[in-house]
PDB file of C-alpha atoms in Angstrom:
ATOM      1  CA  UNK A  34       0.000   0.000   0.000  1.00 92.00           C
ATOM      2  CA  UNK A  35       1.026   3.242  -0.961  1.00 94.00           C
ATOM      3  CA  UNK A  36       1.263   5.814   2.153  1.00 94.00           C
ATOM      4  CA  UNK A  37       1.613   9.427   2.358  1.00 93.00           C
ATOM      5  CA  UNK A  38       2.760  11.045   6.267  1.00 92.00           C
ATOM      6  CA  UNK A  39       2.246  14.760   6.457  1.00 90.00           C
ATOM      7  CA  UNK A  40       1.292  16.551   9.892  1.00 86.00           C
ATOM      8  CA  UNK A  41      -1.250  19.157  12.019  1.00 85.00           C
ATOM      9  CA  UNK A  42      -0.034  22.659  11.101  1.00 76.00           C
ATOM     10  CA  UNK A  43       0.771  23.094  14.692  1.00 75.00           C
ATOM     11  CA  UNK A  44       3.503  20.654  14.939  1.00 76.00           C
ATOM     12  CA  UNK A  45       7.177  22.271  14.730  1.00 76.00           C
ATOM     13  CA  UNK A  46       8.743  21.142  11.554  1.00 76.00           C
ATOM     14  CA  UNK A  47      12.042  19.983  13.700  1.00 74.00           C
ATOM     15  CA  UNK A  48       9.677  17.347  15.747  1.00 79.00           C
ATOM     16  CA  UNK A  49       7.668  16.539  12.622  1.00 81.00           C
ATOM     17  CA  UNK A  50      11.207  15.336  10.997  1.00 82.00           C
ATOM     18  CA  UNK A  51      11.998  12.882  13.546  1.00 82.00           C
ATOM     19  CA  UNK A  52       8.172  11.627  13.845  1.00 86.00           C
ATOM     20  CA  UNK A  53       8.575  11.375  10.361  1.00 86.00           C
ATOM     21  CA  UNK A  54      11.342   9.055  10.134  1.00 87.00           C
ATOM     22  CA  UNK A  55      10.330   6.965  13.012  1.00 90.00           C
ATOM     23  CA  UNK A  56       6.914   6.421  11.306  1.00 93.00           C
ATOM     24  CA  UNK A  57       8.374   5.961   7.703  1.00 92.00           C
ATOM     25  CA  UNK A  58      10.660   3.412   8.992  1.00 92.00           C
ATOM     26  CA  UNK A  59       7.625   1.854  10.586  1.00 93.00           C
ATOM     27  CA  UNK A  60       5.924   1.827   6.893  1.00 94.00           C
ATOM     28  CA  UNK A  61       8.384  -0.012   5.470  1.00 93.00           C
ATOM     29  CA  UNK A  62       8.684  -2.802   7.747  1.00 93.00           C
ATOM     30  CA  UNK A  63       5.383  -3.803   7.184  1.00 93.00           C
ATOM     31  CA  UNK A  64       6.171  -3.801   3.514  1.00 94.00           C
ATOM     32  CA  UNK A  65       4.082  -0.860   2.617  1.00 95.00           C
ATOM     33  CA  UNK A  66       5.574   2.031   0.206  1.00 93.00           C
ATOM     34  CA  UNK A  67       5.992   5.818   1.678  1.00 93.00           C
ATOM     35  CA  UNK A  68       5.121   7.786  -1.294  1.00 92.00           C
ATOM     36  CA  UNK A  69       6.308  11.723  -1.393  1.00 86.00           C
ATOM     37  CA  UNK A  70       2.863  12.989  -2.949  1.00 87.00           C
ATOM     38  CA  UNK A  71      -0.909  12.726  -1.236  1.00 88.00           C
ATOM     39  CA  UNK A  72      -2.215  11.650  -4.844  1.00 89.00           C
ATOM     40  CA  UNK A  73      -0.136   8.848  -5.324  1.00 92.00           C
ATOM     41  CA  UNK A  74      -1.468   7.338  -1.758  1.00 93.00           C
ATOM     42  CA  UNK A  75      -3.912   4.710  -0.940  1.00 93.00           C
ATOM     43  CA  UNK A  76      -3.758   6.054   2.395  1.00 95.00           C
ATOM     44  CA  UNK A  77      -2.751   9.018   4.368  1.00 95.00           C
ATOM     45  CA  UNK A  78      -1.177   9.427   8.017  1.00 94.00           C
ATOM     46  CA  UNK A  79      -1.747  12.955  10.108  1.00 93.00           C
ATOM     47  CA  UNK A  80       0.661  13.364  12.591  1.00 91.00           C
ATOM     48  CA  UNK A  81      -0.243  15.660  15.542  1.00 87.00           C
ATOM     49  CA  UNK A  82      -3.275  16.497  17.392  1.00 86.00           C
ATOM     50  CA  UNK A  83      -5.542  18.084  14.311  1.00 87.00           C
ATOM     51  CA  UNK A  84      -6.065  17.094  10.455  1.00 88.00           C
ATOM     52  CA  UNK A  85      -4.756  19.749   7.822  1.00 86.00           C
ATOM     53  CA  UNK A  86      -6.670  21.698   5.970  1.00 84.00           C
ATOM     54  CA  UNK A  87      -5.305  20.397   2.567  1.00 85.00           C
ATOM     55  CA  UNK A  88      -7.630  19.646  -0.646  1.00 87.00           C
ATOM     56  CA  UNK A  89      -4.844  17.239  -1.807  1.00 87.00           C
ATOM     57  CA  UNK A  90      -6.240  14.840   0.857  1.00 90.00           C
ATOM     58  CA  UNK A  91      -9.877  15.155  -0.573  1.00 90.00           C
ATOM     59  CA  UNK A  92     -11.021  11.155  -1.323  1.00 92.00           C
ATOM     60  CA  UNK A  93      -8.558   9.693   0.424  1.00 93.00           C
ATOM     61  CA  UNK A  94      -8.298   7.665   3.612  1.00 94.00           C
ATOM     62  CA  UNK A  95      -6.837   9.542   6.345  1.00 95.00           C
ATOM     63  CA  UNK A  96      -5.597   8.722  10.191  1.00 95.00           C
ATOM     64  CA  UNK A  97      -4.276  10.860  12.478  1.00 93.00           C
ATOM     65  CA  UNK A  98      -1.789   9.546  14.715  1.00 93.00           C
ATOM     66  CA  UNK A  99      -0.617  11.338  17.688  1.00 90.00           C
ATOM     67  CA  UNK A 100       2.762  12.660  18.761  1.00 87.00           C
ATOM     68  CA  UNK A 101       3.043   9.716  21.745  1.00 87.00           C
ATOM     69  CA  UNK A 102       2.063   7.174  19.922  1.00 90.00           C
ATOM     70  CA  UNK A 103       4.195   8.357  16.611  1.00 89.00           C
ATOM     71  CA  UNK A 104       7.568   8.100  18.816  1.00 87.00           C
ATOM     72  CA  UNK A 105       6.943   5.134  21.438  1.00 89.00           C
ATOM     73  CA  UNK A 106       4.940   2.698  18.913  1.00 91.00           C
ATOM     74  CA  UNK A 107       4.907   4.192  15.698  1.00 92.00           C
ATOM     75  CA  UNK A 108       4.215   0.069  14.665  1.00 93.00           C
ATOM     76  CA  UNK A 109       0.733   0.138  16.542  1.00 93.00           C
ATOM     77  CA  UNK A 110       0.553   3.438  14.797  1.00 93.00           C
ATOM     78  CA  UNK A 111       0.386   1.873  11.309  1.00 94.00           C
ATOM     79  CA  UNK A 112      -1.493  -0.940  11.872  1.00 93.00           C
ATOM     80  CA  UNK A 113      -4.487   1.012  13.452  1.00 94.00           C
ATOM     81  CA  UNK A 114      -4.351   3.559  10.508  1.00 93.00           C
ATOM     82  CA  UNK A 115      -4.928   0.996   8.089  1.00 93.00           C
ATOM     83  CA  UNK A 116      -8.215  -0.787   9.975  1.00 94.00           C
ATOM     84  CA  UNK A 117      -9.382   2.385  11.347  1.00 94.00           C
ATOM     85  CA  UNK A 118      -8.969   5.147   8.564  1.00 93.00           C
ATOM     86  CA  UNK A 119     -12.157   6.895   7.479  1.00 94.00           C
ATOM     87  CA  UNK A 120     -12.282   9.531   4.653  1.00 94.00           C
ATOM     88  CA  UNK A 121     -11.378  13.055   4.782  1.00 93.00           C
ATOM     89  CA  UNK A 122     -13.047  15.954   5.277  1.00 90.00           C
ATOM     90  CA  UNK A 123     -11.389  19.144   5.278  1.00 86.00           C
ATOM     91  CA  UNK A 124     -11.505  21.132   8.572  1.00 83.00           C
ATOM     92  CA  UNK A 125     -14.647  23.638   8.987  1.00 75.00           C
ATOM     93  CA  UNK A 126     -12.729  27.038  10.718  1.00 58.00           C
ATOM     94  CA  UNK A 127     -13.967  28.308  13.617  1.00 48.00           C
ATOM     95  CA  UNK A 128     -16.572  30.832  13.011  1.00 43.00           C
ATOM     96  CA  UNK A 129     -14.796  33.516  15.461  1.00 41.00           C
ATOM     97  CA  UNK A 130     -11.254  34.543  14.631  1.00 43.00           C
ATOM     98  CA  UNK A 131      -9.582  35.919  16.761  1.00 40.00           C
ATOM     99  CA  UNK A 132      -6.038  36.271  14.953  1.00 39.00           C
ATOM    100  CA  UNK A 133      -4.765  39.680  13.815  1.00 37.00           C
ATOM    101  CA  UNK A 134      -4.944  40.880  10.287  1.00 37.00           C
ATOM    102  CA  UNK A 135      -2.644  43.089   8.384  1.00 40.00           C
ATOM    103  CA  UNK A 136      -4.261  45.628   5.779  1.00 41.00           C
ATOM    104  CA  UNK A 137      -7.423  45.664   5.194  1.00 42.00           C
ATOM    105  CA  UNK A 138      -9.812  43.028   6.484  1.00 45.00           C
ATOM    106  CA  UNK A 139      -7.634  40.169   4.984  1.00 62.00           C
ATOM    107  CA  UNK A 140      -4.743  38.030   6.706  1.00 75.00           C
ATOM    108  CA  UNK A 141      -1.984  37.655   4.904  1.00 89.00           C
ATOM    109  CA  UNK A 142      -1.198  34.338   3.054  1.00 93.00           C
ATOM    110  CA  UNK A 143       2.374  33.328   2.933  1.00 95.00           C
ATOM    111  CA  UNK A 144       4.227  30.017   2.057  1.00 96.00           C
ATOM    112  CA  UNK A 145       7.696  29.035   2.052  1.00 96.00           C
ATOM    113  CA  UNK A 146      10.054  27.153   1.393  1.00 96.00           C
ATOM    114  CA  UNK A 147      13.552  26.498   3.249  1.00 94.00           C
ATOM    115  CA  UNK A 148      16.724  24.221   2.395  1.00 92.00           C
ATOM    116  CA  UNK A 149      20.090  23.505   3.230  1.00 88.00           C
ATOM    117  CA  UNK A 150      22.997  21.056   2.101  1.00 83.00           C
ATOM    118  CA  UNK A 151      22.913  18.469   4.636  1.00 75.00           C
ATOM    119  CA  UNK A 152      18.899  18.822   4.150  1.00 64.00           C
ATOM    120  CA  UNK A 153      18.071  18.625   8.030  1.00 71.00           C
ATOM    121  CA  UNK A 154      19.302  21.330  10.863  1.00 78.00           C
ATOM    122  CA  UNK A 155      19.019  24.832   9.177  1.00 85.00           C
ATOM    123  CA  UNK A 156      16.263  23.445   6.845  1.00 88.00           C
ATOM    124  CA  UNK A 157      14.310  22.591  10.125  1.00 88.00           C
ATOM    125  CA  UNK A 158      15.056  25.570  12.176  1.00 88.00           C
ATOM    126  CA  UNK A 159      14.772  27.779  10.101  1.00 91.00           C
ATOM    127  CA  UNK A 160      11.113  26.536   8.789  1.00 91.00           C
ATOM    128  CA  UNK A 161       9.972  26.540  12.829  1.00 90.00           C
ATOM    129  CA  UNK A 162      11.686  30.531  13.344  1.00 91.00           C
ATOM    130  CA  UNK A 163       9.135  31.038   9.995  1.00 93.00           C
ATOM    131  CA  UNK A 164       6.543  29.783  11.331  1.00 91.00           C
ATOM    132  CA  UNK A 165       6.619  30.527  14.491  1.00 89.00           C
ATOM    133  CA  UNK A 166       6.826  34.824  13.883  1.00 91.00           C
ATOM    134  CA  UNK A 167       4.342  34.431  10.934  1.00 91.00           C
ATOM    135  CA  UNK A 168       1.679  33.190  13.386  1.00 89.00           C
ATOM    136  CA  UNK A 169       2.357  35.653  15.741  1.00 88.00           C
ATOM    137  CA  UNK A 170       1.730  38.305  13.027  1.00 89.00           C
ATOM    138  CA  UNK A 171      -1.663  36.790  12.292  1.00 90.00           C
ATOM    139  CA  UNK A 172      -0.992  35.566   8.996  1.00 91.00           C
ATOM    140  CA  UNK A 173      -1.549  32.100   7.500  1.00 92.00           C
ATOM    141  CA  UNK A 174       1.494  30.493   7.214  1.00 93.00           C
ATOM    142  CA  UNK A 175       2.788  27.034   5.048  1.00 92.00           C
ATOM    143  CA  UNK A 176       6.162  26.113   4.941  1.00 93.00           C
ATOM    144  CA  UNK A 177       7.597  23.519   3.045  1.00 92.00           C
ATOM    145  CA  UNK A 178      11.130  21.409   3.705  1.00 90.00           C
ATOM    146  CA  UNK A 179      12.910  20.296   1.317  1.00 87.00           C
ATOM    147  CA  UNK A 180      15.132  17.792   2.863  1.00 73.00           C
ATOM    148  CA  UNK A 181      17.019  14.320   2.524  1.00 68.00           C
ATOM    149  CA  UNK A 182      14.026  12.376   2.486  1.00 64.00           C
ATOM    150  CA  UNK A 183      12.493  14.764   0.086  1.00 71.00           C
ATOM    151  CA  UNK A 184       9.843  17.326   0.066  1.00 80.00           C
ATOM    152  CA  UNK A 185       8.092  17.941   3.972  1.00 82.00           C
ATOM    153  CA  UNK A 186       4.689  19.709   4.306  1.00 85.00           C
ATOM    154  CA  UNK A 187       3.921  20.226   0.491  1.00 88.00           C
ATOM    155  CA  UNK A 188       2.700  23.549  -0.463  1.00 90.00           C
ATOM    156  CA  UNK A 189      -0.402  22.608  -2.691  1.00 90.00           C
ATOM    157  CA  UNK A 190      -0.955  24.660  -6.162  1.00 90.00           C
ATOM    158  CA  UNK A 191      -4.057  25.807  -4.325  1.00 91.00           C
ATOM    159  CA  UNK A 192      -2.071  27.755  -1.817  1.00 92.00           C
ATOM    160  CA  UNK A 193       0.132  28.691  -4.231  1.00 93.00           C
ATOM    161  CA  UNK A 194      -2.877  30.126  -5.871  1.00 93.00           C
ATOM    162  CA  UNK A 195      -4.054  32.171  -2.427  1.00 93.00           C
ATOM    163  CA  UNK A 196      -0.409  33.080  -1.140  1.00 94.00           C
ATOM    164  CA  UNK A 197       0.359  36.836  -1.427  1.00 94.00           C
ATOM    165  CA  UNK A 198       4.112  36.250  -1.004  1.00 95.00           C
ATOM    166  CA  UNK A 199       6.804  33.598  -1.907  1.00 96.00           C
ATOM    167  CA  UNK A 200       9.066  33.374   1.479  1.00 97.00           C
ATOM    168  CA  UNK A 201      12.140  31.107   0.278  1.00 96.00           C
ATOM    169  CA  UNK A 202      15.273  30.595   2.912  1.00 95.00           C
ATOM    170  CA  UNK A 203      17.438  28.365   1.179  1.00 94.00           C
ATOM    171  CA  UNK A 204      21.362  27.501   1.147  1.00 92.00           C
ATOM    172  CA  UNK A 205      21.030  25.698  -2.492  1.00 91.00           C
ATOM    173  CA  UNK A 206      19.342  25.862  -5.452  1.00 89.00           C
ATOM    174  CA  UNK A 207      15.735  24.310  -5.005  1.00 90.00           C
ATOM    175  CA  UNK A 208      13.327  23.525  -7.852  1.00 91.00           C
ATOM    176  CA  UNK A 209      10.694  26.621  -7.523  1.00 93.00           C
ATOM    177  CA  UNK A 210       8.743  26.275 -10.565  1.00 93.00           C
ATOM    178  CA  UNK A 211       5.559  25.853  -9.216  1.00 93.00           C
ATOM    179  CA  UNK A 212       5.552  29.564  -7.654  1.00 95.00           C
ATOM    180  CA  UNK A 213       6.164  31.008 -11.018  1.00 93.00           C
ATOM    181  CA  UNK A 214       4.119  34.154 -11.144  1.00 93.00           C
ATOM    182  CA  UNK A 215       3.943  35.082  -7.356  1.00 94.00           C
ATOM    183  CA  UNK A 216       6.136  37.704  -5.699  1.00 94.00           C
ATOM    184  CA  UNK A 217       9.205  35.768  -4.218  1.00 95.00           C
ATOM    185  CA  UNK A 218      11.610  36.631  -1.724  1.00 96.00           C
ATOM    186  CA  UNK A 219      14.640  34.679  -1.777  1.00 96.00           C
ATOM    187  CA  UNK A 220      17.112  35.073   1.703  1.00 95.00           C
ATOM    188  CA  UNK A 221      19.523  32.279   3.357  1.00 94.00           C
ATOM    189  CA  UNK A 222      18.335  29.987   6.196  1.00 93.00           C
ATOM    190  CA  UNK A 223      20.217  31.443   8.986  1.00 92.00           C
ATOM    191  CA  UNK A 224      18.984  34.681   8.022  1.00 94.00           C
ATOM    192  CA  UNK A 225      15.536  33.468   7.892  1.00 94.00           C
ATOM    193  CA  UNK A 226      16.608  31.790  11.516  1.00 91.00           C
ATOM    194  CA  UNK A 227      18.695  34.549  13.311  1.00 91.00           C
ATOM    195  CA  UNK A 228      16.537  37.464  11.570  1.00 93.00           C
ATOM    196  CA  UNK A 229      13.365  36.513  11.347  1.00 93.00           C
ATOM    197  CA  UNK A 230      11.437  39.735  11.499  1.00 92.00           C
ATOM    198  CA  UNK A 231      13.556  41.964   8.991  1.00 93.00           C
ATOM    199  CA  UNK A 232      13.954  39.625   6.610  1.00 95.00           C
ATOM    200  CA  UNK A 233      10.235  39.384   6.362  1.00 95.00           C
ATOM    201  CA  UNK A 234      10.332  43.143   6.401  1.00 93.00           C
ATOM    202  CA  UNK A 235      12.823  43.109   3.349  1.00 94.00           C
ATOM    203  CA  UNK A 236      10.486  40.318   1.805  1.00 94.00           C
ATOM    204  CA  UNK A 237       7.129  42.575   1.701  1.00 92.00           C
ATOM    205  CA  UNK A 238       9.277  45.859   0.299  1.00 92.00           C
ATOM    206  CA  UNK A 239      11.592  43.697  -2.109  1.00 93.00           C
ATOM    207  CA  UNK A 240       9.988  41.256  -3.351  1.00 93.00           C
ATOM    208  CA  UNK A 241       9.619  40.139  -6.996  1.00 93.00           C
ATOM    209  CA  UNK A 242       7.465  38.238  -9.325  1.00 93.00           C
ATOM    210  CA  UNK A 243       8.755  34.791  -9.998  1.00 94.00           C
ATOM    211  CA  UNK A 244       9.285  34.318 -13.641  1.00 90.00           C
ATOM    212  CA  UNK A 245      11.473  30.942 -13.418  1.00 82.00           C
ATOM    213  CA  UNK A 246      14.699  29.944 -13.746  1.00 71.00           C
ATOM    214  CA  UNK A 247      17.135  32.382 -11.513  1.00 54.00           C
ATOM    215  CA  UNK A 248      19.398  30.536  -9.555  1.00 49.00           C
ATOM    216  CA  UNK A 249      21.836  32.292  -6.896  1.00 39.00           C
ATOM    217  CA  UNK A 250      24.579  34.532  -8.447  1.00 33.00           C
ATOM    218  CA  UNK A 251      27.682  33.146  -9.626  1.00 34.00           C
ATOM    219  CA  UNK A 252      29.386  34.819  -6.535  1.00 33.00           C
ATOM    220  CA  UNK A 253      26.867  33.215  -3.861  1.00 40.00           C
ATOM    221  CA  UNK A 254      27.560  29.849  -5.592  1.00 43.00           C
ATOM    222  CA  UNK A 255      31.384  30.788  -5.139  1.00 39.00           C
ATOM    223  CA  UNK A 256      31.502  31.860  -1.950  1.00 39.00           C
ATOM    224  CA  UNK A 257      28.425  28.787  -0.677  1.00 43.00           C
ATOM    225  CA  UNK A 258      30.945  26.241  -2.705  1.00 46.00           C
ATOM    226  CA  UNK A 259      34.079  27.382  -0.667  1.00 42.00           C
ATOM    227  CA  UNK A 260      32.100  26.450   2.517  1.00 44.00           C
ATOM    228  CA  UNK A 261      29.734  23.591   1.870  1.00 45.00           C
ATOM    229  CA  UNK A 262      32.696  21.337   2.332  1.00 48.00           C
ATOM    230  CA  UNK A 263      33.128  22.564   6.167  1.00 45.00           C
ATOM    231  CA  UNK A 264      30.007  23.593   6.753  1.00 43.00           C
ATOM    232  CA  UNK A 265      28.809  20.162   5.293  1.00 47.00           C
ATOM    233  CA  UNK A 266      30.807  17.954   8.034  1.00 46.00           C
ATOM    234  CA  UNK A 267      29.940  20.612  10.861  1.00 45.00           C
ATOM    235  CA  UNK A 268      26.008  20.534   9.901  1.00 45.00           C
ATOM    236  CA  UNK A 269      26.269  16.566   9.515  1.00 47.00           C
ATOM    237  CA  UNK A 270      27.271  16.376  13.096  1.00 48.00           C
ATOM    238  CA  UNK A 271      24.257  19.002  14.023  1.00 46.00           C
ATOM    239  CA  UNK A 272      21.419  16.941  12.355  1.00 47.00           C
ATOM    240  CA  UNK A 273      22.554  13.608  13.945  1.00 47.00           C
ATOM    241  CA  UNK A 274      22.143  15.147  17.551  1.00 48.00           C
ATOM    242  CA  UNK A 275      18.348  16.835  16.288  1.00 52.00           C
ATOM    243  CA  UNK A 276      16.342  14.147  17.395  1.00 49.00           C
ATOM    244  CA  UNK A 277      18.480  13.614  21.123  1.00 49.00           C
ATOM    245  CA  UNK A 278      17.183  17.363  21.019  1.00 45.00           C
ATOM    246  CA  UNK A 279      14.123  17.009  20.382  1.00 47.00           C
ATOM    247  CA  UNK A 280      13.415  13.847  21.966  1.00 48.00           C
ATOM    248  CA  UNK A 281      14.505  16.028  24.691  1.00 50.00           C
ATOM    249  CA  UNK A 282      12.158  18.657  24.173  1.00 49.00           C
TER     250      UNK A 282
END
């Protein structure tokens, strides 16, 4: 069986990794595939405490398996997702919202996109500092990891569609050709993690539309290929202590 693991918008993207893995592994063992992409699933785990509001997941069979449950017995996890799935229905909001809005009488919609070249500590920190100060501003918020296991929290085209700004914090060059057309702000991941709140300043004044096919200057790639060997063993060491960390809480 095909199976596609995503999680509740609430759960920080560093925890959702290591869930991630644990569960994955857990797929496999039972001889079931873990497929990158909701439509290409027979079946689809949640993990966290709510289901997304994603119409990707619209006719298929969905189970949402808790963080506790995820890390002690992500086994027991799979096999009660397969017998107790039931189809999806996307999330009704809450009639009374409470969250701030920018201009006008409409929250800003934002998705982004972070990456680095080991694929796991700045791409995971830096998507939670995102996050984490976009919520507090009110606006709706979907960030996407591109990592070594591939693509984390898809952005759908629909919120491509609705998203009033392109927020990309990455080290290397990622494959953005489904944002062609929006405005797109393009900044490093420990900017994005160190300076959260003027880089999203910089973003709203500087961004541009998206037309396809820029890639970092030649002197970024210079300077980024004169480190990535360094920064590459340094980093490697980081993401194999991330989930002691956040095992730890």
């Amino acid at each position: 069986m095909n199976i596609f693991i995503t999680q509740s918008a609430d759960l920080g993207h560093a925890k959702a990794f290591l869930l991630r893995q644990l569960v994955a592994e857990a797929v496999r063992q039972q001889n079931h595939q873990v497929v990158n992409a909701a439509q290409d699933a027979t079946l689809v785990i949640v993990l966290g405490d709510q289901l997304p509001k994603n119409p990707d997941l619209v006719g298929k069979k969905v189970y949402l398996v808790g963080i506790d449950q995820a890390f002690n017995a992500p086994e027991s996890a799979i096999t009660d997702a397969l017998f107790r799935a039931t189809d999806y229905v996307i999330p009704v909001q809450s009639e009374v919202d409470s969250s701030p809005v920018l201009s006008g009488d409409k929250a800003k919609n934002i998705v982004a996109v972070t990456a680095c070249p080991t694929g796991v500590a700045h791409t995971f920190m830096s998507a939670e500092a995102i996050e984490t100060y976009a919520k507090q501003q009110g606006w709706n918020i979907k960030v996407e990891t591109r990592g070594q296991v591939g693509a984390g929290n898809p952005i759908s085209q629909e919120e491509v569609a609705e998203a009033d700004l392109v927020f990309v914090a990455a080290d290397i060059d990622v494959d953005l050709d489904k944002f062609k057309g929006k405005p797109m702000y393009r900044t490093s991941t420990g900017l994005a993690l160190k300076k959260t709140a003027q880089e999203f300043e910089k973003a709203f004044s500087e961004a541009k539309v998206y037309t396809g096919g820029g890639t970092a200057t030649k002197e970024k790639e210079e300077s980024l290929g004169e480190k990535k060997g360094v920064y590459k063993h340094l980093m490697t060491g980081v993401s194999h202590m991330l989930p002691l960390v956040v095992a730890g809480g």
